[in-house]
Amino acid sequence: MGTDTAVDTEAWKGFVPGNWTETIDVRDFIQKNYTPYEGDASFLAGPTEKTLRVWDTLEKEYLSEERKRRVYDVDTKIPADIDAFPAGYISEDDDVCVGLQTDVPLKRAMMPNGGWRMVETAIKEAGKEPDPEVKEIFTRYRKTHNDAVFDIYTPRIRAARSSHVITGLPDAYGRGRIIGDYRRVALYGVDYLIEKKQAAKDSVADAPFSEHWGRYREEHAEQIKALKKLKAMAAAYGFDISGPAKNAKEAVQWTYFAYLASVKSQDGAAMSIGRLSAFLDIYFERDLKAGLITEADAQEMIDAIVIKLRIVRFLRTIDYDQIFSGDPYWATWSDAGFGDDGRTLVTKTAFRLLQTLRNLGPAPEPNITIFWDPALPAGYKDFCAAISIETSSIQYESDPQIRDRWGDDAAIACCVSPMRVGKQMQLFGARVNAAKALLYAINGGRDEMSGKQIVEGFEPVQGDGPLEFDDVWNKYEEMLDWVVGTYVEALNIIHYCHDRYAYESIEMALHDSDIVRTMGCGIAGLSIVADSLSAIKYAKVTPIRDETGLVVDYETVGDFPRYGNDDDRADDIAATVVHTVMDKIKAIPLYRDAIPTQSVLTITSNVVYGKATGSFPSGHRKGTPFSPGANPENGADTHGMLASMLSVGKLDYEDALDGISLTNTITPSGLGRDKDEQVENLVQVLDGGFIPEDSFLS
């Protein structure tokens, strides 16, 4: 390796060299060394006695107690950091993959850099009182990200935020959507990573001062400090991670330590772990061939890291939980798919990951996301289908779409947001309530729930006669100019402040020094907009006003096509809405020259959006939940699942590169009479849904 650091290349014995031995290139290491697996699941091992003991202790002493009181415990004295807490363990024999966020399982740490008010509220909601000294520090001496954001917010942003036409902005917690390349710690060791970051910092030392120059050097200094803290944290558990991992157990442990450092120091809405299976499988295969481990040992290691991922916890408020319909953290583990060379990226460890859902039982975390392609090995597809039927715990996304645009070493941050691991990050930004914006267009900027004038300068629809499509559409486009402009302005402010006051130093230390940034925008309520505009165009919709003239309901007479039934009349309206919003986003300069992307995704927040929104021409009632993501309106898809898939497939992925989500529910009995038939039919459904022309379906 071309470096002044003495890298222990003995750790790489047996690996095929390549560009990865000369510079940081984990993808090249994987491509040169992994072993595709095209067999079935017959080689898998069940849980070891140790796995069952640790899991039983966790369930009896911690998880069962947490369920009784929502939050098991909170540390109110120590602000979170990579090395803030002493070593902690689940039990005495918790030694396969060690490390906790704090010193006790499920104990949550404060992360006040994001904002003190949310921390204080969450502590009190957990039945505790904030430490007065910590409160003084973060309200008097240390400015937080939330403080900075609200110093800059404009009146129109505050109005849009409070009325919920823009919802879920990450202005008081970590933004997430950043996947550190946690594999780098195992492959290279921390010392080499520090050396490379120092070299990058000094590469611009002689350049003239500029804002970019100063920020570049300061951020690299923070990254180097974080890597040193990572070493200190690992040392507290008795491990020296300065050099590369020498075996499979160390590879799992080093990788987990890197991820643990991230969740110890950031509380992002999504804290995905990335794409690990093929990488770890290389170490497993080497140790298995050398007779150093057994299949039971390999499974035990994967079970152990998954146990740790299942008990990640962040200090959240009840309001936050309501926005996301629970307490998710999306420790998403992406898997399978194909490499650019045509070889499957399915390995035996891809099977081992799914086996955890049998060995440990079903769970939402880590969010296991399979990159599906009809050409995947039959044995793996069958196993995926069988585990899905048993546990309902797997998400599927289109590998051809991801690979075509983001490469074969991409992973999902959160639910459907793809990015190249270690080379790209997303400036995450909640969603525009596109449905509510339509009601604003009809009411000239008055909120249909409160009656308040939120947007100034817009004329409402006049008269009591039926709505005219062209008039409503033109008003909607004008309103979207205001809503999207306000939304993007808020995102630019949030991410400017986040970089200054809550920078993700360890996650960015595990990225290249020069990276691609995307701005992850999103829309909610697409099906409601499509159906309502369709009703206005093809039926007769008459507004119903209250005593102040505010339109609060609609009388719709006649039939109209609904989105989700493979009817171009409605589906084209939906596609036009997505395209229109994306065009308006593209027209606005973005912070740090980010590339604008958009998602059609509300898997967890559709209930909250619905509560804040009135009635529609489509018949959607005031206060009722939106359908999730790009799904048809609840009950509106009358032509079956395939028709809904075809409708979603008409949304142009170029207009929604951050991902499009379609959530389908299938009962096992609806797939067939016995397990074999159910597996076969589910595989056929997935194959049919993921033809290359389709958008992401999850």
Short mmCIF file of N, CA, C and O in Angstrom, two decimals, residues 7 55 109 191 199 254 345 372 374 425 469 544 583 599 640 655 662 677 698:
data_model
loop_
_atom_site.label_atom_id
_atom_site.label_comp_id
_atom_site.label_asym_id
_atom_site.label_seq_id
_atom_site.Cartn_x
_atom_site.Cartn_y
_atom_site.Cartn_z
N VAL A 7 0.91 -0.61 7.56
CA VAL A 7 -0.32 -1.39 7.57
C VAL A 7 0.03 -2.85 7.72
O VAL A 7 0.94 -3.36 7.06
N TRP A 55 -30.07 -13.32 24.04
CA TRP A 55 -31.36 -12.81 23.59
C TRP A 55 -32.43 -12.95 24.69
O TRP A 55 -33.25 -12.05 24.88
N ALA A 109 -29.33 8.19 25.36
CA ALA A 109 -28.44 9.30 25.68
C ALA A 109 -29.00 10.61 25.12
O ALA A 109 -29.73 10.62 24.13
N ASP A 191 -5.89 3.88 11.87
CA ASP A 191 -4.69 4.71 11.66
C ASP A 191 -4.53 5.12 10.20
O ASP A 191 -4.18 6.27 9.90
N ALA A 199 -3.89 13.82 5.07
CA ALA A 199 -3.33 14.16 3.76
C ALA A 199 -4.31 15.00 2.94
O ALA A 199 -3.93 15.96 2.26
N TRP A 254 -15.04 -4.79 14.20
CA TRP A 254 -14.52 -3.49 13.77
C TRP A 254 -15.62 -2.72 13.02
O TRP A 254 -15.78 -1.52 13.21
N LEU A 345 -24.52 -10.63 -6.37
CA LEU A 345 -23.90 -10.26 -5.10
C LEU A 345 -24.51 -11.03 -3.94
O LEU A 345 -24.22 -10.73 -2.78
N TRP A 372 -33.83 -6.56 -5.48
CA TRP A 372 -34.42 -7.68 -6.23
C TRP A 372 -34.22 -7.53 -7.73
O TRP A 372 -34.29 -6.42 -8.28
N PRO A 374 -35.30 -10.26 -11.15
CA PRO A 374 -35.80 -11.60 -11.50
C PRO A 374 -34.70 -12.61 -11.78
O PRO A 374 -34.94 -13.83 -11.68
N MET A 425 -23.80 11.50 0.11
CA MET A 425 -24.69 11.68 1.25
C MET A 425 -25.92 12.45 0.79
O MET A 425 -25.92 13.05 -0.27
N PHE A 469 -61.24 22.53 -14.31
CA PHE A 469 -59.93 21.90 -14.19
C PHE A 469 -58.79 22.87 -14.50
O PHE A 469 -57.83 22.97 -13.72
N ILE A 544 -68.14 23.37 -1.30
CA ILE A 544 -69.05 23.69 -0.21
C ILE A 544 -68.30 24.62 0.74
O ILE A 544 -67.23 24.28 1.24
N ASP A 583 -39.58 19.79 -11.16
CA ASP A 583 -39.09 20.92 -11.96
C ASP A 583 -38.95 22.19 -11.13
O ASP A 583 -38.00 22.96 -11.31
N SER A 599 -38.60 12.07 -3.36
CA SER A 599 -39.18 10.78 -3.05
C SER A 599 -40.70 10.89 -3.01
O SER A 599 -41.25 11.97 -2.75
N GLY A 640 -56.83 -4.69 -8.67
CA GLY A 640 -55.82 -5.63 -8.19
C GLY A 640 -54.43 -5.04 -8.09
O GLY A 640 -54.15 -3.93 -8.53
N ASP A 655 -37.83 11.74 -12.11
CA ASP A 655 -38.46 12.79 -11.30
C ASP A 655 -38.47 12.44 -9.82
O ASP A 655 -38.90 13.27 -9.00
N LEU A 662 -44.20 1.74 -2.97
CA LEU A 662 -45.52 1.12 -3.07
C LEU A 662 -45.59 0.02 -2.03
O LEU A 662 -44.79 -0.91 -2.05
N GLU A 677 -46.41 -23.65 -2.52
CA GLU A 677 -47.16 -22.87 -3.50
C GLU A 677 -47.10 -21.38 -3.17
O GLU A 677 -47.00 -20.53 -4.07
N SER A 698 -41.67 -1.02 -2.71
CA SER A 698 -41.17 -1.55 -1.45
C SER A 698 -42.32 -1.96 -0.55
O SER A 698 -43.44 -1.52 -0.75
#
